PDB file of C-alpha atoms in Angstrom:
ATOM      1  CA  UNK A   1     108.846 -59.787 108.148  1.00 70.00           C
ATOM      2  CA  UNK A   2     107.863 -55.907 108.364  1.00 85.00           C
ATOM      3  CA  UNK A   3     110.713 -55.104 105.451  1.00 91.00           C
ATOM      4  CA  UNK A   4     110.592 -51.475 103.951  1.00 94.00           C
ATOM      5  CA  UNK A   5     111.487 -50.857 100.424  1.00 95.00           C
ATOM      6  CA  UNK A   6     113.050 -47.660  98.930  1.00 97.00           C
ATOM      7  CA  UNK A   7     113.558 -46.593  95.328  1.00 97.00           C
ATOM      8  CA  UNK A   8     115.493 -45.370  94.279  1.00 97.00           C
ATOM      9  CA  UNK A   9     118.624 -46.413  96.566  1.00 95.00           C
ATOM     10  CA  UNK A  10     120.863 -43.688  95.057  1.00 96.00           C
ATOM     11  CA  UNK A  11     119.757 -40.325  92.093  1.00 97.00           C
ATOM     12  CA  UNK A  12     121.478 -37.695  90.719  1.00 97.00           C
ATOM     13  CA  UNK A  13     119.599 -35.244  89.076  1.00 96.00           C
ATOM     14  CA  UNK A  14     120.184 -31.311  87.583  1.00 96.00           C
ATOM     15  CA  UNK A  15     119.653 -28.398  89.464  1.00 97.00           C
ATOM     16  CA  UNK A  16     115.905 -27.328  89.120  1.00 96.00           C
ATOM     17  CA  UNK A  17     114.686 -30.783  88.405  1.00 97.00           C
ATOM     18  CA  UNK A  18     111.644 -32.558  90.602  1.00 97.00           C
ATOM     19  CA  UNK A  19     112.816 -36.276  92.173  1.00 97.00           C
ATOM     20  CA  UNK A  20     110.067 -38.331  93.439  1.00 97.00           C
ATOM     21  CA  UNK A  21     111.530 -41.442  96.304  1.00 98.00           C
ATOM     22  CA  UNK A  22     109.379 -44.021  97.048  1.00 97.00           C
ATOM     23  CA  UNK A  23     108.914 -45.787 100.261  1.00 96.00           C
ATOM     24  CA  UNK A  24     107.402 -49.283 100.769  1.00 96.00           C
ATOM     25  CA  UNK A  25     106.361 -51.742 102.553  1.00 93.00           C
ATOM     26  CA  UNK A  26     106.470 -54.872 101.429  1.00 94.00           C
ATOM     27  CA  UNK A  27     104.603 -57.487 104.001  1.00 90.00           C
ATOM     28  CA  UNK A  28     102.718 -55.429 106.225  1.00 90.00           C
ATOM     29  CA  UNK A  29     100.485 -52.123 106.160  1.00 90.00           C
ATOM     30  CA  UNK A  30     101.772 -49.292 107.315  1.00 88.00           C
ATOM     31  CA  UNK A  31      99.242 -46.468 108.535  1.00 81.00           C
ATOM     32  CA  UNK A  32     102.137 -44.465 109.476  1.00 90.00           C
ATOM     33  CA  UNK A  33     105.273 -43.680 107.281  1.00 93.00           C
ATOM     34  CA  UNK A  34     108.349 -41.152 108.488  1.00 95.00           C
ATOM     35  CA  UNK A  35     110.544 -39.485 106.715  1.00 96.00           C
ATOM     36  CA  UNK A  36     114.122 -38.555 107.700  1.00 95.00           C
ATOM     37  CA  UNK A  37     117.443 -36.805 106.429  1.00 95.00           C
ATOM     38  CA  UNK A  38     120.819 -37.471 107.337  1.00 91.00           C
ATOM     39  CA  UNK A  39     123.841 -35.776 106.265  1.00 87.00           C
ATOM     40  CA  UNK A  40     127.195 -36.935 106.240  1.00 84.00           C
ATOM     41  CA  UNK A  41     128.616 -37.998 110.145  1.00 81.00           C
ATOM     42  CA  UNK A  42     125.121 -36.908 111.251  1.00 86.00           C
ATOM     43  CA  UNK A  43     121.900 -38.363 113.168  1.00 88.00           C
ATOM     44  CA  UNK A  44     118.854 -38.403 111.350  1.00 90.00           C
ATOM     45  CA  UNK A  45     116.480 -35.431 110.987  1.00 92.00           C
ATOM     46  CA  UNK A  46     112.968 -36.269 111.153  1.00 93.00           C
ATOM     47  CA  UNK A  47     111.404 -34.209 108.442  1.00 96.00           C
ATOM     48  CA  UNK A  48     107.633 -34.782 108.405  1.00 95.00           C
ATOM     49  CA  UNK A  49     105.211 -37.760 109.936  1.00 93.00           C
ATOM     50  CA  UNK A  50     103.032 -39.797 107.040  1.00 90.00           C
ATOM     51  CA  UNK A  51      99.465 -40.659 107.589  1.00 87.00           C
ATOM     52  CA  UNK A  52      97.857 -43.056 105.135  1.00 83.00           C
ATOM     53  CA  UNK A  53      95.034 -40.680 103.576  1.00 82.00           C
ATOM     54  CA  UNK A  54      95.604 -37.423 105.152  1.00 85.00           C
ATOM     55  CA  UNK A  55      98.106 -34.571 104.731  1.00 87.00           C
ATOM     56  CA  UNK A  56     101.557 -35.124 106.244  1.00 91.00           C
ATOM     57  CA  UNK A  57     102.680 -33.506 109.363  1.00 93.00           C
ATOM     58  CA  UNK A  58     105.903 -32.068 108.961  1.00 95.00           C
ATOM     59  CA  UNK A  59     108.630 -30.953 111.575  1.00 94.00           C
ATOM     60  CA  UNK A  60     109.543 -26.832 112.132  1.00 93.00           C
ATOM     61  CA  UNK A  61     111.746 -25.780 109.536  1.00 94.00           C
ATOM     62  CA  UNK A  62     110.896 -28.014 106.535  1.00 95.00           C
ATOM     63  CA  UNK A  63     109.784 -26.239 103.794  1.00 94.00           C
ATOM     64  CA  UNK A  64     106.228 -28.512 103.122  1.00 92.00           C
ATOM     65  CA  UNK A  65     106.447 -26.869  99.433  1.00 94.00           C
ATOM     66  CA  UNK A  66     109.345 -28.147  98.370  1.00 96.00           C
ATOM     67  CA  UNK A  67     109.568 -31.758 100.032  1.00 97.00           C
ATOM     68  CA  UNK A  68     106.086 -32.510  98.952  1.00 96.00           C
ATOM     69  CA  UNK A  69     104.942 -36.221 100.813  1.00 94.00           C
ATOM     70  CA  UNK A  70     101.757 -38.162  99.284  1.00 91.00           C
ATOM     71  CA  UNK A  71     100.945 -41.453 101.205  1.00 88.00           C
ATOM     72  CA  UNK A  72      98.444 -42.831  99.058  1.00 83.00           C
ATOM     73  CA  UNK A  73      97.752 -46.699 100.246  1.00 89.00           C
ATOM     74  CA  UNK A  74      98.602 -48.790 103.216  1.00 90.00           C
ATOM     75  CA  UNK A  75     102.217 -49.579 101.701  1.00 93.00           C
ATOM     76  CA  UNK A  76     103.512 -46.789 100.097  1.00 94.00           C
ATOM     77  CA  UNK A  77     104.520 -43.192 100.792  1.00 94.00           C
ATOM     78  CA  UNK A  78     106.418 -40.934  98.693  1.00 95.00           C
ATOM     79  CA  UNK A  79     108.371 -37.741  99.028  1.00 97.00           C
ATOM     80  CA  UNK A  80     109.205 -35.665  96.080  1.00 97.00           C
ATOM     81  CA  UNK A  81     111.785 -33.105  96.133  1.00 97.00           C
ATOM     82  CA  UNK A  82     110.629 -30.130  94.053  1.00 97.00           C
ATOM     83  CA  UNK A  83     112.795 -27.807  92.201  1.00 96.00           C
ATOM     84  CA  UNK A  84     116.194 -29.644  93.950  1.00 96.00           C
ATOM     85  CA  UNK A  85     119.017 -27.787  94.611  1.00 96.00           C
ATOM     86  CA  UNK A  86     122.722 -29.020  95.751  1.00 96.00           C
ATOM     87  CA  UNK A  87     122.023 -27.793  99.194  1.00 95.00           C
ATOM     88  CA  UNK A  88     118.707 -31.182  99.009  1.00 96.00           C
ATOM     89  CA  UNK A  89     121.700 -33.096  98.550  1.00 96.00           C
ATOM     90  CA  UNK A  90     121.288 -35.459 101.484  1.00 95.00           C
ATOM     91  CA  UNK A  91     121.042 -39.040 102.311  1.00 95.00           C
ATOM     92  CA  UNK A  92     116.827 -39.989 102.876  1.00 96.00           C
ATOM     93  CA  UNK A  93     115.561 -42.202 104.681  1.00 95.00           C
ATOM     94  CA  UNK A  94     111.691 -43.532 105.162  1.00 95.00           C
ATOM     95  CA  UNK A  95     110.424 -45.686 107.987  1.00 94.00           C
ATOM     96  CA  UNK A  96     107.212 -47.801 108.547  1.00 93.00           C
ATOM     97  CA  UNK A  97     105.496 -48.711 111.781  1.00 89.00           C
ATOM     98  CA  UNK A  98     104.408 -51.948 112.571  1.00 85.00           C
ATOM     99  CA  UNK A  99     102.691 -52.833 115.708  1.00 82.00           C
ATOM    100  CA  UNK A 100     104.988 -55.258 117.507  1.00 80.00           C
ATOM    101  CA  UNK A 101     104.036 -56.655 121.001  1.00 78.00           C
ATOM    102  CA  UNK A 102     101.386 -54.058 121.629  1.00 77.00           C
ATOM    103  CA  UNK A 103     104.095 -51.470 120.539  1.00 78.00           C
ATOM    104  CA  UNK A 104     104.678 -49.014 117.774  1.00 80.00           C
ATOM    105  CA  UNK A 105     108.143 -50.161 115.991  1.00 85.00           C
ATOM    106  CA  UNK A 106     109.828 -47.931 113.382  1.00 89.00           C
ATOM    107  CA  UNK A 107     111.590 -50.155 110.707  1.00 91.00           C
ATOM    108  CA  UNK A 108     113.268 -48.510 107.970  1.00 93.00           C
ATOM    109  CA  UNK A 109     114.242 -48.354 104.404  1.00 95.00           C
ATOM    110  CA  UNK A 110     117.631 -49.006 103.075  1.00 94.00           C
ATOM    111  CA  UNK A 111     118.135 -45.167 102.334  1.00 94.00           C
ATOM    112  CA  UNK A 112     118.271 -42.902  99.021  1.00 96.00           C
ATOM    113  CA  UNK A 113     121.122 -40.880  98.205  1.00 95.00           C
ATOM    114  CA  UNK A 114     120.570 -37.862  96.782  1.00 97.00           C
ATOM    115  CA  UNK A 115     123.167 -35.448  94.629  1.00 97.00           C
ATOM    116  CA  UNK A 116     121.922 -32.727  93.013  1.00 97.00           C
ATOM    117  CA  UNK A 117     124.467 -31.234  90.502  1.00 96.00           C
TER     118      UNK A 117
ATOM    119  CA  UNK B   1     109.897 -32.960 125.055  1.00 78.00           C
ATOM    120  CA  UNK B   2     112.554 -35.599 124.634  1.00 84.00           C
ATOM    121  CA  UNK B   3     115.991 -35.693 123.961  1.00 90.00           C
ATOM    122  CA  UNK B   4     119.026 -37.826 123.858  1.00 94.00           C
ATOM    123  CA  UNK B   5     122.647 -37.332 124.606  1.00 94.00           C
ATOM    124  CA  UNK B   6     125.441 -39.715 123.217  1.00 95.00           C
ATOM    125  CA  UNK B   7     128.761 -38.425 124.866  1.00 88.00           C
ATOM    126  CA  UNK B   8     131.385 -38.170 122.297  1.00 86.00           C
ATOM    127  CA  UNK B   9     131.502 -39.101 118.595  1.00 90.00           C
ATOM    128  CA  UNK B  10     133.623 -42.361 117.912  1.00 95.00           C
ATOM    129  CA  UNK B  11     134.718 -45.449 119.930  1.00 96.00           C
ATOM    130  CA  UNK B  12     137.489 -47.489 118.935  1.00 97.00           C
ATOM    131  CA  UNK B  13     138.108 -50.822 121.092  1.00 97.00           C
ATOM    132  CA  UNK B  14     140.272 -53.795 120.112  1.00 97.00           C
ATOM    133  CA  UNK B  15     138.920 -56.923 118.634  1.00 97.00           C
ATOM    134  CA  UNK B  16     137.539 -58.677 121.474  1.00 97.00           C
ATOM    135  CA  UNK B  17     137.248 -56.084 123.892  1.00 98.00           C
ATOM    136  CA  UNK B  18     134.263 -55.157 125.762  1.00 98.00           C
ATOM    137  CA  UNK B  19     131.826 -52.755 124.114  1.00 97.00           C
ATOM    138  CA  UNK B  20     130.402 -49.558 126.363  1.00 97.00           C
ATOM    139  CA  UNK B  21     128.486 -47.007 124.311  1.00 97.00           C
ATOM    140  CA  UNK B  22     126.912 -44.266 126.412  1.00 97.00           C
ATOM    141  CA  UNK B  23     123.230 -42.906 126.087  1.00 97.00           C
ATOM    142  CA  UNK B  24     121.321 -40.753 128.469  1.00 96.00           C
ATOM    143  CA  UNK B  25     117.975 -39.625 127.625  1.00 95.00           C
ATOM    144  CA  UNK B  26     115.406 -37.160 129.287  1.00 91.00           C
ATOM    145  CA  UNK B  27     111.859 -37.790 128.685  1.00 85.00           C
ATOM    146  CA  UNK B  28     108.811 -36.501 130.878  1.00 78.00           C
ATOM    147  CA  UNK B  29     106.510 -39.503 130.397  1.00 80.00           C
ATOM    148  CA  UNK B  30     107.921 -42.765 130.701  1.00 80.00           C
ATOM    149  CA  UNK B  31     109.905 -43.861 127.590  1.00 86.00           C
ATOM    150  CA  UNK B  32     110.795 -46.384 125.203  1.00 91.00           C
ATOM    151  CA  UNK B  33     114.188 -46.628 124.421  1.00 93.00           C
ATOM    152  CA  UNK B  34     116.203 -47.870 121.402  1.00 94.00           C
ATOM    153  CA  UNK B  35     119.373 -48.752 119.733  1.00 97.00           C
ATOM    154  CA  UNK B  36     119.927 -49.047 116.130  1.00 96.00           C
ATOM    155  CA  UNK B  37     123.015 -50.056 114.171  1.00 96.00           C
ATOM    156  CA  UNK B  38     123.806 -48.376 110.839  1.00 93.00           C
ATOM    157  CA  UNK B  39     126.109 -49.339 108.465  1.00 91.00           C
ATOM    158  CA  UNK B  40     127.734 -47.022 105.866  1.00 86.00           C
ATOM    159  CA  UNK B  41     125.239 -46.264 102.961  1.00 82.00           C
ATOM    160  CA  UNK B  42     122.278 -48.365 104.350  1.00 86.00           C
ATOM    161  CA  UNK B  43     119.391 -47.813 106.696  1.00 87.00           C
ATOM    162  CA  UNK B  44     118.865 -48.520 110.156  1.00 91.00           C
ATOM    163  CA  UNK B  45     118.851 -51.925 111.683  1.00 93.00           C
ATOM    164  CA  UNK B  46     117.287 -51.991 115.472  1.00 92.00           C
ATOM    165  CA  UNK B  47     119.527 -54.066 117.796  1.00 96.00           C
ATOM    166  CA  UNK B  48     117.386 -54.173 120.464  1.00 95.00           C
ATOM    167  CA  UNK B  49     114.503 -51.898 122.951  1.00 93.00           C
ATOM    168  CA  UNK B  50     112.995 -51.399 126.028  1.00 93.00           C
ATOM    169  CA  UNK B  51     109.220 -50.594 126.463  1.00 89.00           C
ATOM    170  CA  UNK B  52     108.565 -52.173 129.524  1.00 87.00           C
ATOM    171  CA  UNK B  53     109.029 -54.913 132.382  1.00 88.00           C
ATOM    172  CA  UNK B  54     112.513 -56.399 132.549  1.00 91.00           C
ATOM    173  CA  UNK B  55     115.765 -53.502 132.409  1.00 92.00           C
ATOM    174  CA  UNK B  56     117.962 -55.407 130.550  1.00 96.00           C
ATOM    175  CA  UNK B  57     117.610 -56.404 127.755  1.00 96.00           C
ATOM    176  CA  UNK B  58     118.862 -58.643 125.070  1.00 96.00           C
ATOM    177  CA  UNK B  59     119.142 -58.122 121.203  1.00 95.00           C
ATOM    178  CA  UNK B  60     120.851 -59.136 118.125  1.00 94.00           C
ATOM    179  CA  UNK B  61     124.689 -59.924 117.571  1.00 94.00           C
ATOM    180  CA  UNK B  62     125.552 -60.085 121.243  1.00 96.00           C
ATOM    181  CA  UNK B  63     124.621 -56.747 122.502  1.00 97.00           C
ATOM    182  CA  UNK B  64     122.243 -55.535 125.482  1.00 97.00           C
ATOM    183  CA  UNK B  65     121.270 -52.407 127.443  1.00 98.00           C
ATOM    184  CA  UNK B  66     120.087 -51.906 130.699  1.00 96.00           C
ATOM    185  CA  UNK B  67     117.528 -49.145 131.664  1.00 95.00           C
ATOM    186  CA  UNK B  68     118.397 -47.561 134.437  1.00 95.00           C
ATOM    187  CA  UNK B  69     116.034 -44.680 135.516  1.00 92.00           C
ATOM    188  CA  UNK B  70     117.491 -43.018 138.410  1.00 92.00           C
ATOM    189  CA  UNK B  71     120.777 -42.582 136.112  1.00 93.00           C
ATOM    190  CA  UNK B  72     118.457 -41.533 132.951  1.00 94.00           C
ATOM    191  CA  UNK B  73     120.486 -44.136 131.073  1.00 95.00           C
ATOM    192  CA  UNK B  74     120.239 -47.074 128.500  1.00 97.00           C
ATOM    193  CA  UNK B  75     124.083 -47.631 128.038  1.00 97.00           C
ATOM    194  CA  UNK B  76     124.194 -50.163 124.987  1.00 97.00           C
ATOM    195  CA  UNK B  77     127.208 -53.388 125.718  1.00 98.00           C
ATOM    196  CA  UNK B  78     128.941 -56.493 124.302  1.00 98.00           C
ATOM    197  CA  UNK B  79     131.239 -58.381 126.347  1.00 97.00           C
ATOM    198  CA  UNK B  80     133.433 -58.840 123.172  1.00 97.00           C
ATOM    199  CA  UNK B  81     133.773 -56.901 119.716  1.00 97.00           C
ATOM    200  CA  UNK B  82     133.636 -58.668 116.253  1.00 97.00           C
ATOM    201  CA  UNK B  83     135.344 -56.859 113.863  1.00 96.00           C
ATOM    202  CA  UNK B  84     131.720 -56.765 111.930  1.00 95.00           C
ATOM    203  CA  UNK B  85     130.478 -54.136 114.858  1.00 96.00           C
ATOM    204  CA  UNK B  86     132.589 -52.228 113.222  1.00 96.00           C
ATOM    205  CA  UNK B  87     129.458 -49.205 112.357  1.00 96.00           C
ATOM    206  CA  UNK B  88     127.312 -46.157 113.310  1.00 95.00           C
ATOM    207  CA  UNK B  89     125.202 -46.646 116.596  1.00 97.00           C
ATOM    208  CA  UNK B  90     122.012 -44.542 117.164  1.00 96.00           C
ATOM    209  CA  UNK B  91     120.411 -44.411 120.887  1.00 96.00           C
ATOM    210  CA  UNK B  92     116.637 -42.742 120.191  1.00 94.00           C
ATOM    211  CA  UNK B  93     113.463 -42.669 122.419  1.00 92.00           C
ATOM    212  CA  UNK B  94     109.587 -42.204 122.017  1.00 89.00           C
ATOM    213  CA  UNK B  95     107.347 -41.584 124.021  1.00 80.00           C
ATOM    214  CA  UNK B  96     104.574 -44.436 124.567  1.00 69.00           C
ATOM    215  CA  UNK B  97     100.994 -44.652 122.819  1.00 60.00           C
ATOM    216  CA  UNK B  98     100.221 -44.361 119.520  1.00 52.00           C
ATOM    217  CA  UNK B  99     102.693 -42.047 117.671  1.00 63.00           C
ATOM    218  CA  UNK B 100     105.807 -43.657 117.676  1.00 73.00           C
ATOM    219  CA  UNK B 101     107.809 -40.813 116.380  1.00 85.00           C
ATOM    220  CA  UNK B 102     111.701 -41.160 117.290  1.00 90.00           C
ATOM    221  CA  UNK B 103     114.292 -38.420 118.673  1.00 90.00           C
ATOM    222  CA  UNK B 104     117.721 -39.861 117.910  1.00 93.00           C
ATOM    223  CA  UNK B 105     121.177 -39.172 119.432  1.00 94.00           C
ATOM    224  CA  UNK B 106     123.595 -37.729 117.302  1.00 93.00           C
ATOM    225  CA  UNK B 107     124.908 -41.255 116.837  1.00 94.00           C
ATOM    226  CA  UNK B 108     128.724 -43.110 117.531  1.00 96.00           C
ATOM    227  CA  UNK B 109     130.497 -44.401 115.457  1.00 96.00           C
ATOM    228  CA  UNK B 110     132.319 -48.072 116.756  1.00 97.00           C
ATOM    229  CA  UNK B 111     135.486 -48.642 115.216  1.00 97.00           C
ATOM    230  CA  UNK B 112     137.204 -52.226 116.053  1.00 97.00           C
ATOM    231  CA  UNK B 113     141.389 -52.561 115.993  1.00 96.00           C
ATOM    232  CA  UNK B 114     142.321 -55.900 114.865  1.00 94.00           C
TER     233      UNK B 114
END
């Protein structure tokens, strides 16, 4: 149980272009959906906090405008990345949280890679 | 605020070997700690957490961590390394209640010699 879905797993897309990334999940609801970056030999960057119905929450320093997150239903959340440069190039990666034992668990998607040319 | 610190960037230990991989945290409210595995190109896989009650604890494929608060520590250990440890390890802790939101280590990577 509690698996997250992510599509796509990997995109490559022109400079300029929009990419939308979807983030599921697939046996449980999910009121709350994150949203993280890695780069390459890095730790994940939390870049915003999704809340099923409301506007998302998003960490100092992410431009809201340009990583634009919509979490429509219980299951899915997605984050588009307007106007994508090679600098959004980046490994992203959404997680769901499940109540387990009277605690909040994060469990997370498999991960989208990201190349912008 | 939160934050964790995962001295150094790779450990490399010999197929059976014991497994040590350091994480300290600082937290003003008591925390919940975590360790995830990651594997190259894929998303995080938690190995095992503390919340409350017993301080060590037990998780998948062998490994456990002990919570130790006077040392500010949740080192993560296997008694012996399978060559399919062989990933990126992630120490990260939340604060309890509702918002679950994570602060991760920078991560170490486990490398296993045959």
């Amino acid at each position: 149980g509690a698996v997250v879905s992510q599509h796509p797993s990997w995109v490559i897309c022109k400079s300029g272009t929009s990419v939308k990334i979807e983030c599921r999940s697939l046996d449980f609801q999910a009121t709350t959906m994150f949203w993280y970056r890695q780069f390459p030999k890095q730790s994940l960057m939390l870049m915003a906090t999704s809340n099923e119905g409301s506007k998302a929450t998003y960490e100092q320093g992410v431009e809201k405008d340009k990583f634009l997150i919509n979490h429509a239903s219980l299951t899915l959340s997605t984050l588009t990345v307007t106007s994508a440069h090679p600098e959004d190039s980046s490994f992203y990666i959404c997680s769901a949280t499940f109540r387990v034992k009277s605690v909040n668990e994060q469990f997370f998607g498999p991960g989208t890679r990201l190349t912008v040319l | 605020a939160q934050s964790v610190t995962q001295l150094g960037s790779h450990v490399s230990v010999s197929e059976g070997a014991l497994v040590l991989l350091r994480c300290n945290y600082s937290s003003s409210v008591p925390p919940y700690l975590f360790w995830y595995v990651q594997y190259p190109n894929q998303g995080l896989q938690l190995l095992l957490k503390y919340t409350t009650g017993a301080t060590l604890v037990k998780g998948i494929n062998g490994f456990e961590a002990e919570f130790k608060k006077s040392e500010t520590s949740f080192h993560l250990t296997k008694p012996s390394a399978h060559m399919s440890d062989a990933a990126e390890y992630f120490c990260a802790v939340s604060r309890t209640g509702a918002n679950s939101k994570l602060t991760f280590g920078k991560g170490i990577t486990l490398s296993v010699r045959p």
